[in-house]
Amino acid sequence: MNTNAELIKQINDLKQRKNAVILAHCYQNVEIDEVADFVGDSLYLSRQAANTNADIIVFAGVYFMAETAKILSPDKKVLLPRKESGCLMANMINLQQIREFKAQNPGIPVVCYVNSTAEVKSECDICCTSANAVDVVRSLNSKKVLFVPDTHLGEYVGSKLPDIEVITYPGYCPTHVRILPEDVLEQKKLHPEAKVLCHPECSKEVVELADVVGSTTAIMKYARESRDKDFIIVTEIGVVDRLKRDFPDKNFIHVSFKAVCPNMKWNHLEDIYNVLLNENNEVDVKPEYAKKSLEMIERMLAVKV
Ligand code: 13P
Ligand code: SF4
């Protein structure tokens, strides 16, 4: 049985030999950071995938993230350590459903949260992540916007842009909607001095209880820069693990044990090692979806945040 230290060395050797990079989302098991070249949220990792010179990208995340990396770097080999790591929200809308949604709301531009499949992206006008959703919707200069698939992020964007009608598709993140207002209230009661930092994939009732609403990076940035010492973190537990590790002099309270994304937790160091060694689980995107999706993602990356 390999110890972590041996595995880390073997992974680093393989990375060097094969000219590979490892991108890891902040919801991954925290041990993955030991071998990752870049750790961050969806927007940050998309930018890294677009710029890397590596021959192989190992994406420690869920399927749509690896697919996005492949769309941005079609000549590179993109590997997903575990095939079963899909995003439950992304799977809530397919090609037929996006077409029906557009047909019910004709002539309105469609913003697609990056947590979606390439085929769904290919039917839209621009992508966004939770870090830039408000700026992306504003950039369209349209009185009405369709937003897929996350109804909660769409609603949050609408609340920030009252002059724009944001019509949302009824998808959601099962991990974030498991967090209830009473979970936040309970922690606020126990820690009345703590600031509440919340991801906009949570329901409106939860978002309304927050002091700060933002993407993974925005939450981490606020915690880093704030003079406050105590924070209730209303998002996936991986963010809390990293905050505790990086800022040991501050106090981070996870809002609820329910806020864990099971599909983000499949990967362990052994999986990273195996996928790099065997170069299996390669992610590919059908050419008919890749070209249009690339335009959507590039349009998003061009929006100033
Ligand atoms: P961000 O990385 O954009 O914060 O998104 C959170 C998420 O749910 C990723 O799947
Ligand atoms: Fe998808 Fe939610 Fe998991 Fe993110 S946390 S990967 S949106 S299911």
PDB file of C-alpha atoms and ligand atoms in Angstrom:
ATOM      1  CA  MET A   1       0.000   0.000   0.000  1.00  0.00           C
ATOM      2  CA  ASN A   2       1.394   3.378  -1.032  1.00  0.00           C
ATOM      3  CA  THR A   3       1.603   6.120   1.554  1.00  0.00           C
ATOM      4  CA  ASN A   4       0.367   9.559   0.514  1.00  0.00           C
ATOM      5  CA  ALA A   5       3.947  10.832   0.353  1.00  0.00           C
ATOM      6  CA  GLU A   6       4.944   8.050  -2.085  1.00  0.00           C
ATOM      7  CA  LEU A   7       1.836   8.603  -4.188  1.00  0.00           C
ATOM      8  CA  ILE A   8       2.459  12.335  -4.347  1.00  0.00           C
ATOM      9  CA  LYS A   9       6.013  11.718  -5.537  1.00  0.00           C
ATOM     10  CA  GLN A  10       4.876   9.200  -8.158  1.00  0.00           C
ATOM     11  CA  ILE A  11       2.183  11.582  -9.419  1.00  0.00           C
ATOM     12  CA  ASN A  12       4.672  14.446  -9.644  1.00  0.00           C
ATOM     13  CA  ASP A  13       7.128  12.235 -11.555  1.00  0.00           C
ATOM     14  CA  LEU A  14       4.395  11.174 -13.989  1.00  0.00           C
ATOM     15  CA  LYS A  15       3.285  14.777 -14.432  1.00  0.00           C
ATOM     16  CA  GLN A  16       6.781  15.835 -15.363  1.00  0.00           C
ATOM     17  CA  ARG A  17       7.423  12.865 -17.654  1.00  0.00           C
ATOM     18  CA  LYS A  18       4.120  13.304 -19.504  1.00  0.00           C
ATOM     19  CA  ASN A  19       4.001  17.116 -19.455  1.00  0.00           C
ATOM     20  CA  ALA A  20       0.680  17.075 -17.615  1.00  0.00           C
ATOM     21  CA  VAL A  21      -1.108  19.595 -15.405  1.00  0.00           C
ATOM     22  CA  ILE A  22      -3.682  18.901 -12.733  1.00  0.00           C
ATOM     23  CA  LEU A  23      -6.562  21.317 -12.256  1.00  0.00           C
ATOM     24  CA  ALA A  24      -8.586  20.890  -9.074  1.00  0.00           C
ATOM     25  CA  HIS A  25     -11.885  22.460  -8.057  1.00  0.00           C
ATOM     26  CA  CYS A  26     -12.193  23.691  -4.466  1.00  0.00           C
ATOM     27  CA  TYR A  27     -14.888  21.099  -3.767  1.00  0.00           C
ATOM     28  CA  GLN A  28     -12.403  18.244  -4.247  1.00  0.00           C
ATOM     29  CA  ASN A  29     -11.081  16.261  -1.289  1.00  0.00           C
ATOM     30  CA  VAL A  30      -8.435  18.554   0.124  1.00  0.00           C
ATOM     31  CA  GLU A  31      -5.606  15.975  -0.295  1.00  0.00           C
ATOM     32  CA  ILE A  32      -5.826  16.552  -4.077  1.00  0.00           C
ATOM     33  CA  ASP A  33      -4.282  20.014  -3.599  1.00  0.00           C
ATOM     34  CA  GLU A  34      -0.990  18.282  -2.763  1.00  0.00           C
ATOM     35  CA  VAL A  35      -0.535  17.416  -6.448  1.00  0.00           C
ATOM     36  CA  ALA A  36      -2.636  20.111  -8.155  1.00  0.00           C
ATOM     37  CA  ASP A  37      -1.000  22.829 -10.244  1.00  0.00           C
ATOM     38  CA  PHE A  38      -4.074  25.044  -9.998  1.00  0.00           C
ATOM     39  CA  VAL A  39      -6.871  25.000  -7.419  1.00  0.00           C
ATOM     40  CA  GLY A  40      -9.863  27.287  -7.708  1.00  0.00           C
ATOM     41  CA  ASP A  41     -13.405  27.866  -8.861  1.00  0.00           C
ATOM     42  CA  SER A  42     -14.922  27.178 -12.275  1.00  0.00           C
ATOM     43  CA  LEU A  43     -13.970  30.513 -13.823  1.00  0.00           C
ATOM     44  CA  TYR A  44     -10.364  30.396 -12.641  1.00  0.00           C
ATOM     45  CA  LEU A  45      -9.933  26.811 -13.831  1.00  0.00           C
ATOM     46  CA  SER A  46     -11.471  27.617 -17.246  1.00  0.00           C
ATOM     47  CA  ARG A  47      -8.891  30.360 -17.662  1.00  0.00           C
ATOM     48  CA  GLN A  48      -6.069  27.985 -16.708  1.00  0.00           C
ATOM     49  CA  ALA A  49      -7.351  25.336 -19.139  1.00  0.00           C
ATOM     50  CA  ALA A  50      -7.370  27.927 -21.915  1.00  0.00           C
ATOM     51  CA  ASN A  51      -3.767  28.971 -21.260  1.00  0.00           C
ATOM     52  CA  THR A  52      -1.837  25.832 -20.427  1.00  0.00           C
ATOM     53  CA  ASN A  53       0.984  24.463 -22.598  1.00  0.00           C
ATOM     54  CA  ALA A  54       0.695  20.967 -21.167  1.00  0.00           C
ATOM     55  CA  ASP A  55      -0.030  17.920 -23.341  1.00  0.00           C
ATOM     56  CA  ILE A  56      -2.356  16.371 -20.780  1.00  0.00           C
ATOM     57  CA  ILE A  57      -4.889  18.009 -18.460  1.00  0.00           C
ATOM     58  CA  VAL A  58      -6.125  15.938 -15.536  1.00  0.00           C
ATOM     59  CA  PHE A  59      -9.320  17.560 -14.314  1.00  0.00           C
ATOM     60  CA  ALA A  60     -10.054  16.837 -10.676  1.00  0.00           C
ATOM     61  CA  GLY A  61     -13.639  17.993 -10.773  1.00  0.00           C
ATOM     62  CA  VAL A  62     -16.884  16.915 -12.420  1.00  0.00           C
ATOM     63  CA  TYR A  63     -17.582  16.001 -16.037  1.00  0.00           C
ATOM     64  CA  PHE A  64     -18.703  19.407 -17.351  1.00  0.00           C
ATOM     65  CA  MET A  65     -15.458  20.967 -16.090  1.00  0.00           C
ATOM     66  CA  ALA A  66     -13.316  18.448 -17.981  1.00  0.00           C
ATOM     67  CA  GLU A  67     -15.533  18.977 -21.017  1.00  0.00           C
ATOM     68  CA  THR A  68     -14.998  22.746 -20.770  1.00  0.00           C
ATOM     69  CA  ALA A  69     -11.238  22.174 -20.612  1.00  0.00           C
ATOM     70  CA  LYS A  70     -11.449  19.977 -23.732  1.00  0.00           C
ATOM     71  CA  ILE A  71     -13.488  22.593 -25.590  1.00  0.00           C
ATOM     72  CA  LEU A  72     -10.889  25.244 -24.730  1.00  0.00           C
ATOM     73  CA  SER A  73      -7.910  23.001 -25.477  1.00  0.00           C
ATOM     74  CA  PRO A  74      -9.076  20.592 -28.191  1.00  0.00           C
ATOM     75  CA  ASP A  75      -5.563  19.393 -29.054  1.00  0.00           C
ATOM     76  CA  LYS A  76      -4.814  18.310 -25.518  1.00  0.00           C
ATOM     77  CA  LYS A  77      -5.721  15.054 -23.860  1.00  0.00           C
ATOM     78  CA  VAL A  78      -8.195  15.793 -21.062  1.00  0.00           C
ATOM     79  CA  LEU A  79      -8.627  13.084 -18.427  1.00  0.00           C
ATOM     80  CA  LEU A  80     -11.268  12.744 -15.732  1.00  0.00           C
ATOM     81  CA  PRO A  81      -9.950  10.624 -12.839  1.00  0.00           C
ATOM     82  CA  ARG A  82     -13.343   9.014 -12.141  1.00  0.00           C
ATOM     83  CA  LYS A  83     -15.880   8.532 -14.916  1.00  0.00           C
ATOM     84  CA  GLU A  84     -18.855   8.681 -12.565  1.00  0.00           C
ATOM     85  CA  SER A  85     -18.177  12.267 -11.438  1.00  0.00           C
ATOM     86  CA  GLY A  86     -21.055  14.074 -13.123  1.00  0.00           C
ATOM     87  CA  CYS A  87     -22.789  17.269 -11.998  1.00  0.00           C
ATOM     88  CA  LEU A  88     -26.367  16.593 -10.957  1.00  0.00           C
ATOM     89  CA  MET A  89     -27.452  20.097 -11.939  1.00  0.00           C
ATOM     90  CA  ALA A  90     -25.871  19.847 -15.399  1.00  0.00           C
ATOM     91  CA  ASN A  91     -27.824  16.647 -15.964  1.00  0.00           C
ATOM     92  CA  MET A  92     -31.146  18.406 -15.310  1.00  0.00           C
ATOM     93  CA  ILE A  93     -31.300  19.831 -18.825  1.00  0.00           C
ATOM     94  CA  ASN A  94     -30.670  18.146 -22.167  1.00  0.00           C
ATOM     95  CA  LEU A  95     -30.739  19.234 -25.794  1.00  0.00           C
ATOM     96  CA  GLN A  96     -34.467  18.720 -26.224  1.00  0.00           C
ATOM     97  CA  GLN A  97     -35.297  20.568 -22.994  1.00  0.00           C
ATOM     98  CA  ILE A  98     -33.187  23.617 -23.845  1.00  0.00           C
ATOM     99  CA  ARG A  99     -34.799  23.739 -27.294  1.00  0.00           C
ATOM    100  CA  GLU A 100     -38.277  23.567 -25.741  1.00  0.00           C
ATOM    101  CA  PHE A 101     -37.381  26.286 -23.218  1.00  0.00           C
ATOM    102  CA  LYS A 102     -36.191  28.553 -26.037  1.00  0.00           C
ATOM    103  CA  ALA A 103     -39.272  27.803 -28.125  1.00  0.00           C
ATOM    104  CA  GLN A 104     -41.508  28.807 -25.185  1.00  0.00           C
ATOM    105  CA  ASN A 105     -39.587  32.121 -24.885  1.00  0.00           C
ATOM    106  CA  PRO A 106     -38.657  33.072 -28.445  1.00  0.00           C
ATOM    107  CA  GLY A 107     -36.220  35.850 -29.359  1.00  0.00           C
ATOM    108  CA  ILE A 108     -34.657  36.178 -25.881  1.00  0.00           C
ATOM    109  CA  PRO A 109     -30.887  35.724 -25.415  1.00  0.00           C
ATOM    110  CA  VAL A 110     -29.896  32.651 -23.417  1.00  0.00           C
ATOM    111  CA  VAL A 111     -27.224  32.645 -20.712  1.00  0.00           C
ATOM    112  CA  CYS A 112     -25.907  29.237 -19.855  1.00  0.00           C
ATOM    113  CA  TYR A 113     -24.311  28.517 -16.487  1.00  0.00           C
ATOM    114  CA  VAL A 114     -21.081  26.686 -17.193  1.00  0.00           C
ATOM    115  CA  ASN A 115     -22.452  23.785 -15.105  1.00  0.00           C
ATOM    116  CA  SER A 116     -24.072  22.293 -18.212  1.00  0.00           C
ATOM    117  CA  THR A 117     -23.235  19.859 -20.997  1.00  0.00           C
ATOM    118  CA  ALA A 118     -21.549  20.941 -24.241  1.00  0.00           C
ATOM    119  CA  GLU A 119     -24.705  20.165 -26.214  1.00  0.00           C
ATOM    120  CA  VAL A 120     -26.747  22.516 -24.014  1.00  0.00           C
ATOM    121  CA  LYS A 121     -24.056  25.222 -24.217  1.00  0.00           C
ATOM    122  CA  SER A 122     -24.132  24.946 -27.988  1.00  0.00           C
ATOM    123  CA  GLU A 123     -27.776  26.121 -27.971  1.00  0.00           C
ATOM    124  CA  CYS A 124     -27.058  29.279 -25.949  1.00  0.00           C
ATOM    125  CA  ASP A 125     -25.674  32.784 -26.543  1.00  0.00           C
ATOM    126  CA  ILE A 126     -23.076  33.074 -23.788  1.00  0.00           C
ATOM    127  CA  CYS A 127     -21.806  31.113 -20.790  1.00  0.00           C
ATOM    128  CA  CYS A 128     -21.261  32.320 -17.242  1.00  0.00           C
ATOM    129  CA  THR A 129     -19.976  31.012 -13.933  1.00  0.00           C
ATOM    130  CA  SER A 130     -21.156  32.031 -10.497  1.00  0.00           C
ATOM    131  CA  ALA A 131     -18.221  34.481 -10.393  1.00  0.00           C
ATOM    132  CA  ASN A 132     -19.296  36.504 -13.423  1.00  0.00           C
ATOM    133  CA  ALA A 133     -23.036  35.753 -13.888  1.00  0.00           C
ATOM    134  CA  VAL A 134     -24.203  39.289 -13.041  1.00  0.00           C
ATOM    135  CA  ASP A 135     -21.649  40.898 -15.386  1.00  0.00           C
ATOM    136  CA  VAL A 136     -22.432  38.456 -18.183  1.00  0.00           C
ATOM    137  CA  VAL A 137     -26.193  39.075 -18.015  1.00  0.00           C
ATOM    138  CA  ARG A 138     -25.617  42.836 -17.865  1.00  0.00           C
ATOM    139  CA  SER A 139     -23.289  42.652 -20.876  1.00  0.00           C
ATOM    140  CA  LEU A 140     -26.131  41.461 -23.113  1.00  0.00           C
ATOM    141  CA  ASN A 141     -27.987  44.806 -22.909  1.00  0.00           C
ATOM    142  CA  SER A 142     -31.306  43.014 -23.143  1.00  0.00           C
ATOM    143  CA  LYS A 143     -34.511  43.721 -21.179  1.00  0.00           C
ATOM    144  CA  LYS A 144     -35.154  39.971 -20.897  1.00  0.00           C
ATOM    145  CA  VAL A 145     -32.722  37.092 -20.519  1.00  0.00           C
ATOM    146  CA  LEU A 146     -33.214  33.327 -20.308  1.00  0.00           C
ATOM    147  CA  PHE A 147     -31.004  31.639 -17.724  1.00  0.00           C
ATOM    148  CA  VAL A 148     -30.261  27.882 -17.657  1.00  0.00           C
ATOM    149  CA  PRO A 149     -30.043  25.539 -15.809  1.00  0.00           C
ATOM    150  CA  ASP A 150     -29.761  27.003 -12.268  1.00  0.00           C
ATOM    151  CA  THR A 151     -32.958  28.726 -11.191  1.00  0.00           C
ATOM    152  CA  HIS A 152     -31.368  29.986  -7.947  1.00  0.00           C
ATOM    153  CA  LEU A 153     -28.325  31.592  -9.531  1.00  0.00           C
ATOM    154  CA  GLY A 154     -30.656  33.077 -12.173  1.00  0.00           C
ATOM    155  CA  GLU A 155     -32.920  34.492  -9.453  1.00  0.00           C
ATOM    156  CA  TYR A 156     -29.936  35.939  -7.638  1.00  0.00           C
ATOM    157  CA  VAL A 157     -28.729  37.635 -10.833  1.00  0.00           C
ATOM    158  CA  GLY A 158     -32.253  39.030 -11.359  1.00  0.00           C
ATOM    159  CA  SER A 159     -32.236  40.487  -7.838  1.00  0.00           C
ATOM    160  CA  LYS A 160     -28.973  42.316  -8.640  1.00  0.00           C
ATOM    161  CA  LEU A 161     -30.246  43.643 -11.990  1.00  0.00           C
ATOM    162  CA  PRO A 162     -33.804  44.851 -11.302  1.00  0.00           C
ATOM    163  CA  ASP A 163     -34.170  46.390 -14.774  1.00  0.00           C
ATOM    164  CA  ILE A 164     -33.688  43.020 -16.447  1.00  0.00           C
ATOM    165  CA  GLU A 165     -36.256  40.224 -16.387  1.00  0.00           C
ATOM    166  CA  VAL A 166     -34.334  36.983 -15.828  1.00  0.00           C
ATOM    167  CA  ILE A 167     -36.460  33.987 -16.822  1.00  0.00           C
ATOM    168  CA  THR A 168     -34.998  30.858 -15.255  1.00  0.00           C
ATOM    169  CA  TYR A 169     -35.070  27.170 -16.103  1.00  0.00           C
ATOM    170  CA  PRO A 170     -36.090  25.027 -13.100  1.00  0.00           C
ATOM    171  CA  GLY A 171     -32.716  23.305 -12.494  1.00  0.00           C
ATOM    172  CA  TYR A 172     -30.856  23.443  -9.197  1.00  0.00           C
ATOM    173  CA  CYS A 173     -27.855  22.120  -7.324  1.00  0.00           C
ATOM    174  CA  PRO A 174     -29.024  19.358  -4.959  1.00  0.00           C
ATOM    175  CA  THR A 175     -26.062  20.030  -2.660  1.00  0.00           C
ATOM    176  CA  HIS A 176     -26.767  23.730  -2.198  1.00  0.00           C
ATOM    177  CA  VAL A 177     -30.548  23.429  -1.917  1.00  0.00           C
ATOM    178  CA  ARG A 178     -30.145  20.928   0.921  1.00  0.00           C
ATOM    179  CA  ILE A 179     -29.007  23.917   2.987  1.00  0.00           C
ATOM    180  CA  LEU A 180     -32.128  25.356   4.646  1.00  0.00           C
ATOM    181  CA  PRO A 181     -32.759  28.774   6.221  1.00  0.00           C
ATOM    182  CA  GLU A 182     -33.052  27.043   9.617  1.00  0.00           C
ATOM    183  CA  ASP A 183     -29.512  25.647   9.211  1.00  0.00           C
ATOM    184  CA  VAL A 184     -28.195  29.190   8.796  1.00  0.00           C
ATOM    185  CA  LEU A 185     -30.352  30.550  11.621  1.00  0.00           C
ATOM    186  CA  GLU A 186     -29.175  27.811  13.970  1.00  0.00           C
ATOM    187  CA  GLN A 187     -25.513  28.623  13.292  1.00  0.00           C
ATOM    188  CA  LYS A 188     -26.179  32.361  13.573  1.00  0.00           C
ATOM    189  CA  LYS A 189     -27.690  31.757  17.003  1.00  0.00           C
ATOM    190  CA  LEU A 190     -24.631  29.755  18.082  1.00  0.00           C
ATOM    191  CA  HIS A 191     -22.190  32.271  16.551  1.00  0.00           C
ATOM    192  CA  PRO A 192     -23.946  35.662  16.554  1.00  0.00           C
ATOM    193  CA  GLU A 193     -20.693  37.503  15.794  1.00  0.00           C
ATOM    194  CA  ALA A 194     -19.927  35.456  12.660  1.00  0.00           C
ATOM    195  CA  LYS A 195     -20.276  36.798   9.110  1.00  0.00           C
ATOM    196  CA  VAL A 196     -22.405  34.596   6.828  1.00  0.00           C
ATOM    197  CA  LEU A 197     -20.764  33.913   3.429  1.00  0.00           C
ATOM    198  CA  CYS A 198     -23.027  32.169   0.928  1.00  0.00           C
ATOM    199  CA  HIS A 199     -22.867  30.706  -2.598  1.00  0.00           C
ATOM    200  CA  PRO A 200     -25.630  31.922  -4.979  1.00  0.00           C
ATOM    201  CA  GLU A 201     -26.612  28.335  -5.884  1.00  0.00           C
ATOM    202  CA  CYS A 202     -28.457  28.357  -2.529  1.00  0.00           C
ATOM    203  CA  SER A 203     -32.175  29.140  -2.391  1.00  0.00           C
ATOM    204  CA  LYS A 204     -33.363  32.750  -2.175  1.00  0.00           C
ATOM    205  CA  GLU A 205     -34.461  32.236   1.451  1.00  0.00           C
ATOM    206  CA  VAL A 206     -30.914  31.175   2.374  1.00  0.00           C
ATOM    207  CA  VAL A 207     -29.208  33.873   0.278  1.00  0.00           C
ATOM    208  CA  GLU A 208     -31.313  36.520   2.046  1.00  0.00           C
ATOM    209  CA  LEU A 209     -29.723  35.552   5.372  1.00  0.00           C
ATOM    210  CA  ALA A 210     -26.174  36.120   4.110  1.00  0.00           C
ATOM    211  CA  ASP A 211     -23.836  39.056   4.710  1.00  0.00           C
ATOM    212  CA  VAL A 212     -21.875  38.244   1.550  1.00  0.00           C
ATOM    213  CA  VAL A 213     -23.029  36.303  -1.526  1.00  0.00           C
ATOM    214  CA  GLY A 214     -20.454  35.137  -4.041  1.00  0.00           C
ATOM    215  CA  SER A 215     -18.699  32.391  -5.939  1.00  0.00           C
ATOM    216  CA  THR A 216     -16.178  30.100  -4.319  1.00  0.00           C
ATOM    217  CA  THR A 217     -13.357  32.542  -5.059  1.00  0.00           C
ATOM    218  CA  ALA A 218     -15.357  35.526  -3.806  1.00  0.00           C
ATOM    219  CA  ILE A 219     -16.098  33.721  -0.537  1.00  0.00           C
ATOM    220  CA  MET A 220     -12.437  32.814  -0.063  1.00  0.00           C
ATOM    221  CA  LYS A 221     -11.263  36.305  -0.952  1.00  0.00           C
ATOM    222  CA  TYR A 222     -13.664  37.892   1.516  1.00  0.00           C
ATOM    223  CA  ALA A 223     -12.580  35.536   4.302  1.00  0.00           C
ATOM    224  CA  ARG A 224      -8.924  36.295   3.550  1.00  0.00           C
ATOM    225  CA  GLU A 225      -9.262  40.063   3.429  1.00  0.00           C
ATOM    226  CA  SER A 226     -11.845  40.627   6.141  1.00  0.00           C
ATOM    227  CA  ARG A 227     -10.822  41.817   9.613  1.00  0.00           C
ATOM    228  CA  ASP A 228     -13.538  39.539  11.026  1.00  0.00           C
ATOM    229  CA  LYS A 229     -12.454  36.332  12.695  1.00  0.00           C
ATOM    230  CA  ASP A 230     -15.585  34.157  12.545  1.00  0.00           C
ATOM    231  CA  PHE A 231     -17.427  33.012   9.427  1.00  0.00           C
ATOM    232  CA  ILE A 232     -20.368  30.740   8.733  1.00  0.00           C
ATOM    233  CA  ILE A 233     -19.658  29.194   5.328  1.00  0.00           C
ATOM    234  CA  VAL A 234     -22.813  28.433   3.354  1.00  0.00           C
ATOM    235  CA  THR A 235     -21.524  26.255   0.531  1.00  0.00           C
ATOM    236  CA  GLU A 236     -19.795  22.940  -0.144  1.00  0.00           C
ATOM    237  CA  ILE A 237     -17.506  21.604   2.592  1.00  0.00           C
ATOM    238  CA  GLY A 238     -14.372  21.637   0.395  1.00  0.00           C
ATOM    239  CA  VAL A 239     -14.325  25.425   0.673  1.00  0.00           C
ATOM    240  CA  VAL A 240     -14.384  25.170   4.475  1.00  0.00           C
ATOM    241  CA  ASP A 241     -11.544  22.621   4.492  1.00  0.00           C
ATOM    242  CA  ARG A 242      -9.341  24.955   2.446  1.00  0.00           C
ATOM    243  CA  LEU A 243     -10.219  28.029   4.496  1.00  0.00           C
ATOM    244  CA  LYS A 244      -9.356  26.212   7.729  1.00  0.00           C
ATOM    245  CA  ARG A 245      -6.060  25.055   6.261  1.00  0.00           C
ATOM    246  CA  ASP A 246      -5.098  28.426   4.793  1.00  0.00           C
ATOM    247  CA  PHE A 247      -6.234  30.720   7.627  1.00  0.00           C
ATOM    248  CA  PRO A 248      -5.685  28.819  10.879  1.00  0.00           C
ATOM    249  CA  ASP A 249      -6.066  31.969  12.985  1.00  0.00           C
ATOM    250  CA  LYS A 250      -9.686  32.431  11.836  1.00  0.00           C
ATOM    251  CA  ASN A 251     -12.749  30.405  12.712  1.00  0.00           C
ATOM    252  CA  PHE A 252     -14.800  28.791   9.932  1.00  0.00           C
ATOM    253  CA  ILE A 253     -18.114  27.123  10.725  1.00  0.00           C
ATOM    254  CA  HIS A 254     -19.671  24.884   8.097  1.00  0.00           C
ATOM    255  CA  VAL A 255     -23.385  25.613   7.871  1.00  0.00           C
ATOM    256  CA  SER A 256     -24.508  21.987   7.625  1.00  0.00           C
ATOM    257  CA  PHE A 257     -23.130  18.470   7.207  1.00  0.00           C
ATOM    258  CA  LYS A 258     -25.620  18.130   4.297  1.00  0.00           C
ATOM    259  CA  ALA A 259     -23.632  20.529   2.107  1.00  0.00           C
ATOM    260  CA  VAL A 260     -21.353  17.939   0.526  1.00  0.00           C
ATOM    261  CA  CYS A 261     -21.320  17.237  -3.217  1.00  0.00           C
ATOM    262  CA  PRO A 262     -20.891  13.456  -3.469  1.00  0.00           C
ATOM    263  CA  ASN A 263     -19.745  13.587  -7.089  1.00  0.00           C
ATOM    264  CA  MET A 264     -16.925  15.989  -6.253  1.00  0.00           C
ATOM    265  CA  LYS A 265     -15.668  13.593  -3.605  1.00  0.00           C
ATOM    266  CA  TRP A 266     -14.980  10.546  -5.796  1.00  0.00           C
ATOM    267  CA  ASN A 267     -11.383  11.505  -6.489  1.00  0.00           C
ATOM    268  CA  HIS A 268      -8.535  10.444  -4.244  1.00  0.00           C
ATOM    269  CA  LEU A 269      -4.797  10.518  -4.881  1.00  0.00           C
ATOM    270  CA  GLU A 270      -4.927   6.892  -6.133  1.00  0.00           C
ATOM    271  CA  ASP A 271      -7.402   7.928  -8.846  1.00  0.00           C
ATOM    272  CA  ILE A 272      -5.164  10.767  -9.991  1.00  0.00           C
ATOM    273  CA  TYR A 273      -2.212   8.412 -10.121  1.00  0.00           C
ATOM    274  CA  ASN A 274      -4.119   5.726 -12.045  1.00  0.00           C
ATOM    275  CA  VAL A 275      -5.553   8.081 -14.626  1.00  0.00           C
ATOM    276  CA  LEU A 276      -2.179   9.685 -15.277  1.00  0.00           C
ATOM    277  CA  LEU A 277      -0.492   6.316 -15.567  1.00  0.00           C
ATOM    278  CA  ASN A 278      -3.087   4.688 -17.822  1.00  0.00           C
ATOM    279  CA  GLU A 279      -4.338   7.792 -19.657  1.00  0.00           C
ATOM    280  CA  ASN A 280      -7.862   6.391 -19.603  1.00  0.00           C
ATOM    281  CA  ASN A 281     -11.192   8.182 -19.069  1.00  0.00           C
ATOM    282  CA  GLU A 282     -10.403  10.614 -21.843  1.00  0.00           C
ATOM    283  CA  VAL A 283     -13.079  13.273 -22.287  1.00  0.00           C
ATOM    284  CA  ASP A 284     -14.121  14.172 -25.791  1.00  0.00           C
ATOM    285  CA  VAL A 285     -16.692  16.576 -27.193  1.00  0.00           C
ATOM    286  CA  LYS A 286     -18.573  15.940 -30.414  1.00  0.00           C
ATOM    287  CA  PRO A 287     -17.429  18.435 -33.087  1.00  0.00           C
ATOM    288  CA  GLU A 288     -21.016  19.584 -33.729  1.00  0.00           C
ATOM    289  CA  TYR A 289     -21.202  20.856 -30.131  1.00  0.00           C
ATOM    290  CA  ALA A 290     -17.548  21.788 -29.576  1.00  0.00           C
ATOM    291  CA  LYS A 291     -17.341  24.701 -32.018  1.00  0.00           C
ATOM    292  CA  LYS A 292     -20.461  26.520 -30.813  1.00  0.00           C
ATOM    293  CA  SER A 293     -19.695  25.834 -27.139  1.00  0.00           C
ATOM    294  CA  LEU A 294     -16.227  27.284 -27.606  1.00  0.00           C
ATOM    295  CA  GLU A 295     -17.751  30.518 -28.893  1.00  0.00           C
ATOM    296  CA  MET A 296     -20.024  30.636 -25.826  1.00  0.00           C
ATOM    297  CA  ILE A 297     -17.138  30.112 -23.398  1.00  0.00           C
ATOM    298  CA  GLU A 298     -14.821  32.555 -25.195  1.00  0.00           C
ATOM    299  CA  ARG A 299     -17.565  35.168 -25.184  1.00  0.00           C
ATOM    300  CA  MET A 300     -17.814  34.682 -21.420  1.00  0.00           C
ATOM    301  CA  LEU A 301     -14.044  34.910 -20.915  1.00  0.00           C
ATOM    302  CA  ALA A 302     -14.055  38.213 -22.817  1.00  0.00           C
ATOM    303  CA  VAL A 303     -16.560  39.825 -20.408  1.00  0.00           C
ATOM    304  CA  LYS A 304     -14.800  42.093 -17.927  1.00  0.00           C
ATOM    305  CA  VAL A 305     -15.496  41.281 -14.258  1.00  0.00           C
TER     306      VAL A 305
HETATM  307  P1  13P B   1     -18.067  27.921  -8.697  1.00  0.00           P
HETATM  308  O1  13P B   1     -16.821  27.135  -8.868  1.00  0.00           O
HETATM  309  O2  13P B   1     -18.339  28.754  -9.896  1.00  0.00           O
HETATM  310  O3  13P B   1     -18.136  28.667  -7.436  1.00  0.00           O
HETATM  311  O4  13P B   1     -19.283  26.867  -8.730  1.00  0.00           O
HETATM  312  C1  13P B   1     -19.636  26.054  -7.760  1.00  0.00           C
HETATM  313  C2  13P B   1     -20.037  24.726  -8.244  1.00  0.00           C
HETATM  314  O5  13P B   1     -21.057  24.217  -7.917  1.00  0.00           O
HETATM  315  C3  13P B   1     -19.154  24.029  -9.100  1.00  0.00           C
HETATM  316  O6  13P B   1     -19.760  22.900  -9.492  1.00  0.00           O
HETATM  317 FE1  SF4 B   2     -23.004  20.177  -9.579  1.00  0.00          FE
HETATM  318 FE2  SF4 B   2     -23.889  21.116  -7.271  1.00  0.00          FE
HETATM  319 FE3  SF4 B   2     -21.976  19.318  -7.261  1.00  0.00          FE
HETATM  320 FE4  SF4 B   2     -21.472  21.802  -8.143  1.00  0.00          FE
HETATM  321  S1  SF4 B   2     -22.010  21.200  -6.084  1.00  0.00           S
HETATM  322  S2  SF4 B   2     -20.858  19.898  -9.097  1.00  0.00           S
HETATM  323  S3  SF4 B   2     -23.462  22.299  -9.101  1.00  0.00           S
HETATM  324  S4  SF4 B   2     -24.085  19.019  -8.022  1.00  0.00           S
END
